[in-house]
mmCIF file with all atom_site columns, C-alpha atoms in Angstrom:
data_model
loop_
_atom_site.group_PDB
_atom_site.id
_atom_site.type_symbol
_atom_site.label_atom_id
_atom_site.label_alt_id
_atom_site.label_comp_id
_atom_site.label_asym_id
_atom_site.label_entity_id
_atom_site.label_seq_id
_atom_site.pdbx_PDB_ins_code
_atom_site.Cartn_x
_atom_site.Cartn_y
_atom_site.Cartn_z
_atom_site.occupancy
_atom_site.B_iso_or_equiv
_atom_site.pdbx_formal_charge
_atom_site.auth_seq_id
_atom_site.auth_comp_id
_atom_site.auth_asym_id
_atom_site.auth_atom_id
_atom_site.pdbx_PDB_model_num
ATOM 1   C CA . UNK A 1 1   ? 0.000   0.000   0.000  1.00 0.00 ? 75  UNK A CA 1
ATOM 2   C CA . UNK A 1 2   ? 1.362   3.703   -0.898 1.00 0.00 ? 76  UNK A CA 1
ATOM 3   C CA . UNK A 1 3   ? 1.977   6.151   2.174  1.00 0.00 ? 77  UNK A CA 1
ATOM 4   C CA . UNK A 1 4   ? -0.251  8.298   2.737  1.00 0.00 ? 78  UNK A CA 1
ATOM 5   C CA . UNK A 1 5   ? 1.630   10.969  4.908  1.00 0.00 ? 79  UNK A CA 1
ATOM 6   C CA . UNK A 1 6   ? -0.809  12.944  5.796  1.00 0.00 ? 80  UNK A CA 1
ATOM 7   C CA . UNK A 1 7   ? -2.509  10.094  8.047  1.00 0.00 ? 81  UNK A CA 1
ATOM 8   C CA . UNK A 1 8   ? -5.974  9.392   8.783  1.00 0.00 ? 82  UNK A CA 1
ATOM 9   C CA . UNK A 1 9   ? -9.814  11.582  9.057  1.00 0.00 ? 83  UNK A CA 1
ATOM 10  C CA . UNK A 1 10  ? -9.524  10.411  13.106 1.00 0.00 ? 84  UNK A CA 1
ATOM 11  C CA . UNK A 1 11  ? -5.777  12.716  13.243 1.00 0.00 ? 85  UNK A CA 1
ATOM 12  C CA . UNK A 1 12  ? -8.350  15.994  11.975 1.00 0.00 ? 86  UNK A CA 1
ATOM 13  C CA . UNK A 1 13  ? -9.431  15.919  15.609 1.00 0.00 ? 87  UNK A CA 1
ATOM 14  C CA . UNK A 1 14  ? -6.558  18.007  16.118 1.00 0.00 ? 88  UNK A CA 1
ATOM 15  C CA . UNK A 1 15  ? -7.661  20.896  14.458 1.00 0.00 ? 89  UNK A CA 1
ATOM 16  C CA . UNK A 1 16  ? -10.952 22.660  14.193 1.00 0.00 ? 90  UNK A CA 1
ATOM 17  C CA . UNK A 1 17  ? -12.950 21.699  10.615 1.00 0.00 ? 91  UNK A CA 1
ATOM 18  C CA . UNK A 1 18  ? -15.392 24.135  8.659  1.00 0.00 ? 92  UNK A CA 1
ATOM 19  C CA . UNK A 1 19  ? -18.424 22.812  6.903  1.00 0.00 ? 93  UNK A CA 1
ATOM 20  C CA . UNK A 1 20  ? -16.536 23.657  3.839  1.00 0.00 ? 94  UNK A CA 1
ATOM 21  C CA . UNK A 1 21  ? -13.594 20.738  4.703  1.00 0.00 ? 95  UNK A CA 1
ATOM 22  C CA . UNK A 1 22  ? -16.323 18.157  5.732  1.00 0.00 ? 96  UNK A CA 1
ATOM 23  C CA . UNK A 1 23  ? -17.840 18.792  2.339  1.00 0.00 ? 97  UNK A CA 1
ATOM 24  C CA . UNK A 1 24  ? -14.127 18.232  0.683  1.00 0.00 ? 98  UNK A CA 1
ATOM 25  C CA . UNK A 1 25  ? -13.378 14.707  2.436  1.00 0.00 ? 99  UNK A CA 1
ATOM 26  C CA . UNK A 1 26  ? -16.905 13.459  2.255  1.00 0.00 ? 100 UNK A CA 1
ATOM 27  C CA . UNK A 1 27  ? -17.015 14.313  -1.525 1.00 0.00 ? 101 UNK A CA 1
ATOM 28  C CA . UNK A 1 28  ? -13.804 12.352  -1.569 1.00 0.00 ? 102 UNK A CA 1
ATOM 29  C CA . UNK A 1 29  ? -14.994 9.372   0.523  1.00 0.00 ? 103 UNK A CA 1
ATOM 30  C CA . UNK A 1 30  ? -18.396 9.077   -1.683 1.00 0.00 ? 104 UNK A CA 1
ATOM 31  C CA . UNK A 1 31  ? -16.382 8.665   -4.758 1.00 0.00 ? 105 UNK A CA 1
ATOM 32  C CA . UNK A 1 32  ? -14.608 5.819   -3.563 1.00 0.00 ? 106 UNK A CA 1
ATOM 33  C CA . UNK A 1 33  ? -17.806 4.518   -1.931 1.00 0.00 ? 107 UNK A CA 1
ATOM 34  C CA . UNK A 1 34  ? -19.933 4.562   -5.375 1.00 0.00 ? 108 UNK A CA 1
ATOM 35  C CA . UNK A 1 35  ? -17.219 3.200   -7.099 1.00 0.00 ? 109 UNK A CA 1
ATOM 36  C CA . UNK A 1 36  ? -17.036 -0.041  -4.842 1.00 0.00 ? 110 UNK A CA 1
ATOM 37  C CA . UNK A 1 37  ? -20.953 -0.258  -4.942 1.00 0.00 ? 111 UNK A CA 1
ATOM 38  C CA . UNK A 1 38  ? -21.195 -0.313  -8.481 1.00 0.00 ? 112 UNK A CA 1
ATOM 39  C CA . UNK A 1 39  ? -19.157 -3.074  -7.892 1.00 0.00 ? 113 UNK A CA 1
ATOM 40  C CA . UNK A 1 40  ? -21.620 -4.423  -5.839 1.00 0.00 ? 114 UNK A CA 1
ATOM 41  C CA . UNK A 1 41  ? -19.079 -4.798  -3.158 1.00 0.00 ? 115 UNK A CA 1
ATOM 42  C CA . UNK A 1 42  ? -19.430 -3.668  0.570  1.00 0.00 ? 116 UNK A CA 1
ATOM 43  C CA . UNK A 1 43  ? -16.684 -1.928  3.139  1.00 0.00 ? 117 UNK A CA 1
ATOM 44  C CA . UNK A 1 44  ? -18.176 -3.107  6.062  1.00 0.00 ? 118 UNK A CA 1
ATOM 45  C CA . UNK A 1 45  ? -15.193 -1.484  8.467  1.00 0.00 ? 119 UNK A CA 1
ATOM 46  C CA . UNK A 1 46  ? -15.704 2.052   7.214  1.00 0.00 ? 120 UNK A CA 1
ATOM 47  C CA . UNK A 1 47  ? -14.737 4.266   10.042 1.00 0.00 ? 121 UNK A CA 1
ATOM 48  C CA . UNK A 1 48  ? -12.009 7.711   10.291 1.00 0.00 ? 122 UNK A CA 1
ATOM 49  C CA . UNK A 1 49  ? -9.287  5.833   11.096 1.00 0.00 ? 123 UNK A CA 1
ATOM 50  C CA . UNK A 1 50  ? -9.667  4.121   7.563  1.00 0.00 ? 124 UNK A CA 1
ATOM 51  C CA . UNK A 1 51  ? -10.087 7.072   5.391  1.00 0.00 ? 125 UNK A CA 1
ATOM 52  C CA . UNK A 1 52  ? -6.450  7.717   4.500  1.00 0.00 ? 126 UNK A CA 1
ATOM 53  C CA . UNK A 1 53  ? -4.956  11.223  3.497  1.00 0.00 ? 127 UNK A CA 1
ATOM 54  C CA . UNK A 1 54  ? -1.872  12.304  2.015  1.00 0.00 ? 128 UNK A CA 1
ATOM 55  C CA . UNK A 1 55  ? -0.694  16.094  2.036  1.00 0.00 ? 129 UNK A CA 1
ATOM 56  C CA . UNK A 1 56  ? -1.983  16.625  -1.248 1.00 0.00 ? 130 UNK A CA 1
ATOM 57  C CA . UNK A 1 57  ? -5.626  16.248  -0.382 1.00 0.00 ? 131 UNK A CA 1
ATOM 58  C CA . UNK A 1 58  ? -6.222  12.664  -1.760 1.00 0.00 ? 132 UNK A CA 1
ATOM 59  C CA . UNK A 1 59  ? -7.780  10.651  0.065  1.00 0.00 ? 133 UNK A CA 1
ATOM 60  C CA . UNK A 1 60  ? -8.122  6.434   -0.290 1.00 0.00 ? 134 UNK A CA 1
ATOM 61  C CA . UNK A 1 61  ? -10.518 4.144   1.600  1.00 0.00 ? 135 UNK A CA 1
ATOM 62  C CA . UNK A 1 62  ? -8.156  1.230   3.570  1.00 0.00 ? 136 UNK A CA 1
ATOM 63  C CA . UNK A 1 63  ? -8.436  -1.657  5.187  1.00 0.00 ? 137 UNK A CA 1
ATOM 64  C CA . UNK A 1 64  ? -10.958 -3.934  2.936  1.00 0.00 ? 138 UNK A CA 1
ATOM 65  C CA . UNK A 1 65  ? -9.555  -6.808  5.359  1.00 0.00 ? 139 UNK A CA 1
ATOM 66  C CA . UNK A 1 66  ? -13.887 -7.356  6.262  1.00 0.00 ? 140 UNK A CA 1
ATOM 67  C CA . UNK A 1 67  ? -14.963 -6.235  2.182  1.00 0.00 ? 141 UNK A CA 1
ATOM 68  C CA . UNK A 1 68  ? -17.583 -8.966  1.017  1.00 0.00 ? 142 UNK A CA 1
ATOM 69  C CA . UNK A 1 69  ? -19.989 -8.659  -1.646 1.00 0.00 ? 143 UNK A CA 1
ATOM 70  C CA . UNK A 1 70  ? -23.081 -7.640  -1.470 1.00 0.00 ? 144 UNK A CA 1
ATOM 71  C CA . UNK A 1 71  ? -24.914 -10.689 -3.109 1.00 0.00 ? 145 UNK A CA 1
ATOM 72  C CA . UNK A 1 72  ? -23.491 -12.977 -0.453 1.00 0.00 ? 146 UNK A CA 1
ATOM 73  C CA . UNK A 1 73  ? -26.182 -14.764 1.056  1.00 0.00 ? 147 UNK A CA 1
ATOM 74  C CA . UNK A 1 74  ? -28.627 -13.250 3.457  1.00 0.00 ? 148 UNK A CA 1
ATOM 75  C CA . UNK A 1 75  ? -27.021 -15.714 6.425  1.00 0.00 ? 149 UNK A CA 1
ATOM 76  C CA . UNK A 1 76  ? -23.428 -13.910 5.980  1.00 0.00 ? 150 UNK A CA 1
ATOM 77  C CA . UNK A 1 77  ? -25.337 -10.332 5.253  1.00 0.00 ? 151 UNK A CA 1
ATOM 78  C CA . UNK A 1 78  ? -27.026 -10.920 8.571  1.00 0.00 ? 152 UNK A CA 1
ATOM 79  C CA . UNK A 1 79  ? -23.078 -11.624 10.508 1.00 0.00 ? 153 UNK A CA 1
ATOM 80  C CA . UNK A 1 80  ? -22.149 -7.984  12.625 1.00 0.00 ? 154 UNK A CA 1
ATOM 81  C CA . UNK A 1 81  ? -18.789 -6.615  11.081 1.00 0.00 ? 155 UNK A CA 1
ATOM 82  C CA . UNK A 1 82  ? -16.519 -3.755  11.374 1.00 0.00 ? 156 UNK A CA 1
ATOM 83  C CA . UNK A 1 83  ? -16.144 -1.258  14.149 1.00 0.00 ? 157 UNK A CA 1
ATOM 84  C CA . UNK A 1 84  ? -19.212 -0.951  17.074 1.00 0.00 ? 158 UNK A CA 1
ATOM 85  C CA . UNK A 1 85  ? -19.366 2.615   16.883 1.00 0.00 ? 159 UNK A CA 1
ATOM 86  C CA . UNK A 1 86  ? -19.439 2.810   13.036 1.00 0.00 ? 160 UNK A CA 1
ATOM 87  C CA . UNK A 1 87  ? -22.414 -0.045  12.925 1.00 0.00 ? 161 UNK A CA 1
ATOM 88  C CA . UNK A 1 88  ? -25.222 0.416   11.364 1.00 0.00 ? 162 UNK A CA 1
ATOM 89  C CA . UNK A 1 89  ? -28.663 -0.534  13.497 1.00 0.00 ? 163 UNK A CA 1
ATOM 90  C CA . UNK A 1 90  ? -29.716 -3.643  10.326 1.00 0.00 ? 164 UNK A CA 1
ATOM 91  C CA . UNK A 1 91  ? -26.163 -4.322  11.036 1.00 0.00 ? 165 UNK A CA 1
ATOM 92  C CA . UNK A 1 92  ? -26.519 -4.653  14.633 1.00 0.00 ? 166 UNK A CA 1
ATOM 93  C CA . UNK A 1 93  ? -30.002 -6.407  15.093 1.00 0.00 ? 167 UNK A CA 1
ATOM 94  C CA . UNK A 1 94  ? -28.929 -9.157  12.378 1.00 0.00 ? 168 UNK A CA 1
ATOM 95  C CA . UNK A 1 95  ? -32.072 -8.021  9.978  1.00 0.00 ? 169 UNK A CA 1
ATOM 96  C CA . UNK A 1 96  ? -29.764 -8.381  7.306  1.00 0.00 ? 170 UNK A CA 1
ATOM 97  C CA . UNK A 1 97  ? -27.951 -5.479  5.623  1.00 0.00 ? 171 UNK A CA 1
ATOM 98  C CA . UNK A 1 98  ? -26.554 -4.657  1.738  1.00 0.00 ? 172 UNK A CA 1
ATOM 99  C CA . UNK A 1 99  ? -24.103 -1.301  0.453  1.00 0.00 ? 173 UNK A CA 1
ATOM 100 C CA . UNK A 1 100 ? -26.544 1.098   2.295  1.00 0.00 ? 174 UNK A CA 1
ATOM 101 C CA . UNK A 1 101 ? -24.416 0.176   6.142  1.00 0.00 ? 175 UNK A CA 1
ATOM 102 C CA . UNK A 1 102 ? -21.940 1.846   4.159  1.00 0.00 ? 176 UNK A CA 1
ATOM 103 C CA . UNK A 1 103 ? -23.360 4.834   4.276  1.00 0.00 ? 177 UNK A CA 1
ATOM 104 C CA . UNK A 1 104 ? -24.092 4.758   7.870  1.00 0.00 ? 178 UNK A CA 1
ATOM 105 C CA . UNK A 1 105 ? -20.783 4.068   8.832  1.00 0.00 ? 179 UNK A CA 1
ATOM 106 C CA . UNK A 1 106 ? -19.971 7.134   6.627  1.00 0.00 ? 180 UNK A CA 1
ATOM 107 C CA . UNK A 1 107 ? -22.580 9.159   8.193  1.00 0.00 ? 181 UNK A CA 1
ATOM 108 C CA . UNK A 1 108 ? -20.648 8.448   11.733 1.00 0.00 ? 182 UNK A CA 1
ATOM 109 C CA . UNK A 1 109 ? -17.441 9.445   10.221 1.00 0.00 ? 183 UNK A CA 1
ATOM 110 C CA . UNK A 1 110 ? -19.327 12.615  9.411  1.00 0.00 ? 184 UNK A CA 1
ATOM 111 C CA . UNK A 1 111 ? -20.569 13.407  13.326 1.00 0.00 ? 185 UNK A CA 1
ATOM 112 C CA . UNK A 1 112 ? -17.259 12.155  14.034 1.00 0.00 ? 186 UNK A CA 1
ATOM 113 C CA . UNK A 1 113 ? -15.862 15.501  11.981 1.00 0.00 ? 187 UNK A CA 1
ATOM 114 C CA . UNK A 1 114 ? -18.640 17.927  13.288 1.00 0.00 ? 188 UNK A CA 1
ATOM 115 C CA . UNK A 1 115 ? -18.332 16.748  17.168 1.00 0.00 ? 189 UNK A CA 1
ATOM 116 C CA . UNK A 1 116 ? -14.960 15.288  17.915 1.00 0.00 ? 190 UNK A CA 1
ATOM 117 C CA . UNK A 1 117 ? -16.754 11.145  18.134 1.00 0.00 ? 191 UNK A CA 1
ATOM 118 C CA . UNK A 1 118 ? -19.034 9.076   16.273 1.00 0.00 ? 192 UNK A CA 1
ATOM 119 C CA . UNK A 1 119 ? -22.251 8.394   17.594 1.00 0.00 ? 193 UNK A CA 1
ATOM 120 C CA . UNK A 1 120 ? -22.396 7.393   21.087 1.00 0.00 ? 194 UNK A CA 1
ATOM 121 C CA . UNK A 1 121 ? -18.831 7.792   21.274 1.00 0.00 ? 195 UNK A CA 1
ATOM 122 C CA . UNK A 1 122 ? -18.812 8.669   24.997 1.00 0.00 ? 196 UNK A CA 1
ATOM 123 C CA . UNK A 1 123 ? -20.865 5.463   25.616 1.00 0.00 ? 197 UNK A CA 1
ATOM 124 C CA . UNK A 1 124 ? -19.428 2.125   26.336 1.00 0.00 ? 198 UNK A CA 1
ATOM 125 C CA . UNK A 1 125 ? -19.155 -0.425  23.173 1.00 0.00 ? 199 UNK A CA 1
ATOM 126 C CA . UNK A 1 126 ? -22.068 -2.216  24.335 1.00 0.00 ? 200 UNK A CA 1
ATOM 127 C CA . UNK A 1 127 ? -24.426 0.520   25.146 1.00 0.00 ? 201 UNK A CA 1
ATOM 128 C CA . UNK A 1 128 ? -23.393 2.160   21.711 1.00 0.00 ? 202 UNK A CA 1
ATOM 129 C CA . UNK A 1 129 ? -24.614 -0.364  20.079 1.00 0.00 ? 203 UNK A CA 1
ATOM 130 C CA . UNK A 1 130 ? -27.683 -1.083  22.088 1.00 0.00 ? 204 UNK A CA 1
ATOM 131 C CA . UNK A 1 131 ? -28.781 2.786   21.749 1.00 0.00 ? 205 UNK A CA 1
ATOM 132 C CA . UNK A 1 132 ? -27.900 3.082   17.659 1.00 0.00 ? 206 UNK A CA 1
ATOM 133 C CA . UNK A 1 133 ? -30.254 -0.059  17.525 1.00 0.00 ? 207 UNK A CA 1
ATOM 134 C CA . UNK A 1 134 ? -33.091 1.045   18.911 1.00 0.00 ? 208 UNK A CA 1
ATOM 135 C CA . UNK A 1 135 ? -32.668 5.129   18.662 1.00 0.00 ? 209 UNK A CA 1
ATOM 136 C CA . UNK A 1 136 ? -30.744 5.537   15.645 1.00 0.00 ? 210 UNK A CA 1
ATOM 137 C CA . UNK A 1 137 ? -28.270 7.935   16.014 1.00 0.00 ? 211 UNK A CA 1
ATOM 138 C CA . UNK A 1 138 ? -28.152 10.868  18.294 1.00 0.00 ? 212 UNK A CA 1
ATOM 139 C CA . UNK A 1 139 ? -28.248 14.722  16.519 1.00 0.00 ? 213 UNK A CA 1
ATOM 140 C CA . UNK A 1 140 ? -24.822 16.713  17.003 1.00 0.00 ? 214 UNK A CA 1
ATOM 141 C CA . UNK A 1 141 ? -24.079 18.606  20.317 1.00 0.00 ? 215 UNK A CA 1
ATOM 142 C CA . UNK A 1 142 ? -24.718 22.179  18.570 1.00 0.00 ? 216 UNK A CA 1
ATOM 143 C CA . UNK A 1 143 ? -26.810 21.906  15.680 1.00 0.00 ? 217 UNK A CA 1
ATOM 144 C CA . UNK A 1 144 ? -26.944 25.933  15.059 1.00 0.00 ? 218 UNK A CA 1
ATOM 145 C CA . UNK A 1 145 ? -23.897 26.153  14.253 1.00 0.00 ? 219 UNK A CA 1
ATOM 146 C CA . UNK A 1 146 ? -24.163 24.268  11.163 1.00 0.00 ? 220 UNK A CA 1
ATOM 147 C CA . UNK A 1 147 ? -25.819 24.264  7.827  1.00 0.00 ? 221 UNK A CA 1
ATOM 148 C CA . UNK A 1 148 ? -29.120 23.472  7.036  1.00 0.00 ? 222 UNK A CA 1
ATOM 149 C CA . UNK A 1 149 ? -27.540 21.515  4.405  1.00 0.00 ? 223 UNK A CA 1
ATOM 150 C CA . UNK A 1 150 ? -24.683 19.762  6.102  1.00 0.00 ? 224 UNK A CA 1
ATOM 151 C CA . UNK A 1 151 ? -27.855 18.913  9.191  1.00 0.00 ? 225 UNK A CA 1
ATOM 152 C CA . UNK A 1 152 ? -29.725 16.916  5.326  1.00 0.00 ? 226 UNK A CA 1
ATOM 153 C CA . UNK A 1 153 ? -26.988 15.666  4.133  1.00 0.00 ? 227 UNK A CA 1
ATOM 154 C CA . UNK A 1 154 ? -26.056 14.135  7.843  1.00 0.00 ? 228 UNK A CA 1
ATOM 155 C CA . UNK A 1 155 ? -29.761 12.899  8.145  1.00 0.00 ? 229 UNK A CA 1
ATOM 156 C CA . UNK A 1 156 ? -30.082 11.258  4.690  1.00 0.00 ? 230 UNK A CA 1
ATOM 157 C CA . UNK A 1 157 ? -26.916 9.097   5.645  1.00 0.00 ? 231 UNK A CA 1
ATOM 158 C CA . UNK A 1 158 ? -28.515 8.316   9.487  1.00 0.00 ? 232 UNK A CA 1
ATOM 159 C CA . UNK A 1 159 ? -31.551 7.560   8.474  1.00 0.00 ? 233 UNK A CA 1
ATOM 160 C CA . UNK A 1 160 ? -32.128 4.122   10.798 1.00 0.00 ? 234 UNK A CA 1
ATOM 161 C CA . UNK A 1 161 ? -34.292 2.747   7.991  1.00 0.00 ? 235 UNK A CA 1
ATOM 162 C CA . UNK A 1 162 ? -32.017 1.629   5.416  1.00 0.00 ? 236 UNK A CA 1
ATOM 163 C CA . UNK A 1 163 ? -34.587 1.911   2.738  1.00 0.00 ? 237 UNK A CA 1
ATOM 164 C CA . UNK A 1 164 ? -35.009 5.232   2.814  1.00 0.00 ? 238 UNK A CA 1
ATOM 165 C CA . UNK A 1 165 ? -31.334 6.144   3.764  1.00 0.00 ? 239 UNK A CA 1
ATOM 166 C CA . UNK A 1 166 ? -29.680 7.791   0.455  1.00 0.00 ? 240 UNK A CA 1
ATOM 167 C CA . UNK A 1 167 ? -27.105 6.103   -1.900 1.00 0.00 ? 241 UNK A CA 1
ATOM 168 C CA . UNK A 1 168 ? -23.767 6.954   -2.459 1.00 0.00 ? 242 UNK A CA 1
ATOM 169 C CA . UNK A 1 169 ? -25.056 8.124   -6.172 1.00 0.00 ? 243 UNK A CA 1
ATOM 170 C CA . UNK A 1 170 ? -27.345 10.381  -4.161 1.00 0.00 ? 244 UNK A CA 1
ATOM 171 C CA . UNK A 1 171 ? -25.111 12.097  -1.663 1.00 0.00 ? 245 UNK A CA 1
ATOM 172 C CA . UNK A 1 172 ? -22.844 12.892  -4.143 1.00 0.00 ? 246 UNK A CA 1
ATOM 173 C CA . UNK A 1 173 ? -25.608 15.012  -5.823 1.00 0.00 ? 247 UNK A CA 1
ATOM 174 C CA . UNK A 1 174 ? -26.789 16.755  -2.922 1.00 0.00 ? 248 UNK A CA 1
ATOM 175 C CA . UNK A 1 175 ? -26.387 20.825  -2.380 1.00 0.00 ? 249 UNK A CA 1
ATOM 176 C CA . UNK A 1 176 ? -23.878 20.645  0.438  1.00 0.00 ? 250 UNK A CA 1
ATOM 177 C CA . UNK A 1 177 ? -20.810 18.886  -1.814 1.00 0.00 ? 251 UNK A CA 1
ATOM 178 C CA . UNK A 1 178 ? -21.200 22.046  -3.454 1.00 0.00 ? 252 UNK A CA 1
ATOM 179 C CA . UNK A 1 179 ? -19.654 23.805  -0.830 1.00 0.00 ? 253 UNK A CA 1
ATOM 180 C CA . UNK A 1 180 ? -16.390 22.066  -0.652 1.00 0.00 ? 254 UNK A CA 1
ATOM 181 C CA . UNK A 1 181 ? -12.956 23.502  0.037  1.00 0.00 ? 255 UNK A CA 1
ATOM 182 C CA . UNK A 1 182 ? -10.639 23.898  -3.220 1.00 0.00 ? 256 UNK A CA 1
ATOM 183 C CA . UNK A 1 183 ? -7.458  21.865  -2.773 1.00 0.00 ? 257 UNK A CA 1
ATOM 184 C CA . UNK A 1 184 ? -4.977  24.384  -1.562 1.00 0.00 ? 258 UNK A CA 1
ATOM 185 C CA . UNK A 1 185 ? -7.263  25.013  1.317  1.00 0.00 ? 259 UNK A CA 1
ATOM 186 C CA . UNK A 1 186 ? -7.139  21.113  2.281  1.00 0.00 ? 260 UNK A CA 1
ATOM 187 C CA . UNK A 1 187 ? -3.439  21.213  1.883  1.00 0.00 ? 261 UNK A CA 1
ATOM 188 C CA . UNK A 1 188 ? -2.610  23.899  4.348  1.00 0.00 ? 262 UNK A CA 1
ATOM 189 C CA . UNK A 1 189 ? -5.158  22.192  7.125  1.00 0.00 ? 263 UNK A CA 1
ATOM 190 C CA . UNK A 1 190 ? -3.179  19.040  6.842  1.00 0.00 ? 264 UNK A CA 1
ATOM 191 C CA . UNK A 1 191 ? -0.120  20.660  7.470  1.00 0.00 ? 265 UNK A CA 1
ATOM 192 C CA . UNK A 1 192 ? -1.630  22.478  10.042 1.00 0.00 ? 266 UNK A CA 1
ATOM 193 C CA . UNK A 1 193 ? -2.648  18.933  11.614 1.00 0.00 ? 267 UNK A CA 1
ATOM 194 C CA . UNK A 1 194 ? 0.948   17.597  10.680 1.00 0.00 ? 268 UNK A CA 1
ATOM 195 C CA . UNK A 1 195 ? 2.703   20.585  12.364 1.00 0.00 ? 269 UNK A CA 1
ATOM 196 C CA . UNK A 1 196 ? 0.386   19.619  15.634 1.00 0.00 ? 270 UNK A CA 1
ATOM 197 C CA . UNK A 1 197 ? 0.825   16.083  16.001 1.00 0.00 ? 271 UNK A CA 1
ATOM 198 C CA . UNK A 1 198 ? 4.726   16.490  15.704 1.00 0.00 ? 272 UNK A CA 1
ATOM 199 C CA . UNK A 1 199 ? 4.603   19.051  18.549 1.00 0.00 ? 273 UNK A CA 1
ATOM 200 C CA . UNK A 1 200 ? 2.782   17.177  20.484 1.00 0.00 ? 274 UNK A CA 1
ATOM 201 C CA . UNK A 1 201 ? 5.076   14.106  20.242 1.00 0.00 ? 275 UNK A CA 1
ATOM 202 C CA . UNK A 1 202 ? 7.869   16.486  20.905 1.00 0.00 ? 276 UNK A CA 1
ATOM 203 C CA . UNK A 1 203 ? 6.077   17.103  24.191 1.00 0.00 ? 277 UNK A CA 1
ATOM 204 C CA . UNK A 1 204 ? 6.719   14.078  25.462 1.00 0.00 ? 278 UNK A CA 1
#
């Protein structure tokens, strides 16, 4: 696998992220996600700490270590995967799940950018998992202070019904991609987030 220097989504906790950035990575992220679903293939361990960056702004899905297809039959489809926080509730309740737990476990990655931790981050594996199955996932700790857009966006990829949650082909036609940061932009926050983690290691 190529390095991808400037690490992962999860090291952005570092610095603060506009709408604007968000927009940037998740356009990023859907393009790799459509691409695999046309495929008919599923993630299935999509979380920040597998959305690789290097300092040019390009960003690669990893770790495909759980990646099945999503014809498999419905007794594999029905078999929990990936990371607890990142599940999606079919996922969790063994109903049986396709491409769109995908896009849940993107959705988390999005909260995850907005409010520090995925859903129920605070929470105890366990109790995550029991609250995203039966509540779905919880809205972000200061919803005025983002978009109106950004808030759809988020809610078409949480929706706890997987029918009506959006596709990948969707998302990437909704209003708030159109917001995204150019490239330069990108590149200066990662070096911004470079230039932190190093002085933090030098701290110690």
């Amino acid at each position: 696998m190529e390095y991808c220097d400037g690490g992962s989504l999860r090291d952005l906790s570092h610095v603060k992220l506009k709408e604007k950035h968000i927009s940037y990575f998740a356009q990023q992220v859907l393009a790799g996600l459509e691409y695999l679903h046309e495929k008919e293939r599923m993630h299935r361990d999509l979380k920040s700490e597998n959305v690789l960056v290097n300092m040019e702004g390009t960003v690669k899905l990893a770790d495909l270590g759980l990646s099945t297809t999503a014809s498999e039959s419905e007794n594999n489809k029905s078999r929990m995967a990936g990371s607890k926080y990142w599940c999606a509730p079919e996922m969790i309740s063994s109903t049986g799940y396709g491409t769109k737990a995908d896009i849940w476990s993107f959705g988390c990655i999005l909260h995850e950018l907005a409010d520090g931790n995925p859903p129920y981050g605070d929470f105890m594996p366990l109790k995550a998992l029991y609250y995203t199955a039966k509540y779905g996932a919880p809205p972000l700790k200061n919803p005025d202070k983002w978009s109106e857009n950004f808030l759809d966006f988020m809610a078409k990829c949480l929706d706890i019904n997987p029918v009506e949650r959006a596709s990948a082909f969707e998302l990437l036609r909704h209003p708030f991609l159109k917001t995204t940061s150019t490239r330069s932009e990108v590149k200066k926050l990662l070096q911004e987030s470079f230039l932190l983690r190093v002085a933090e290691r030098l701290a110690f």
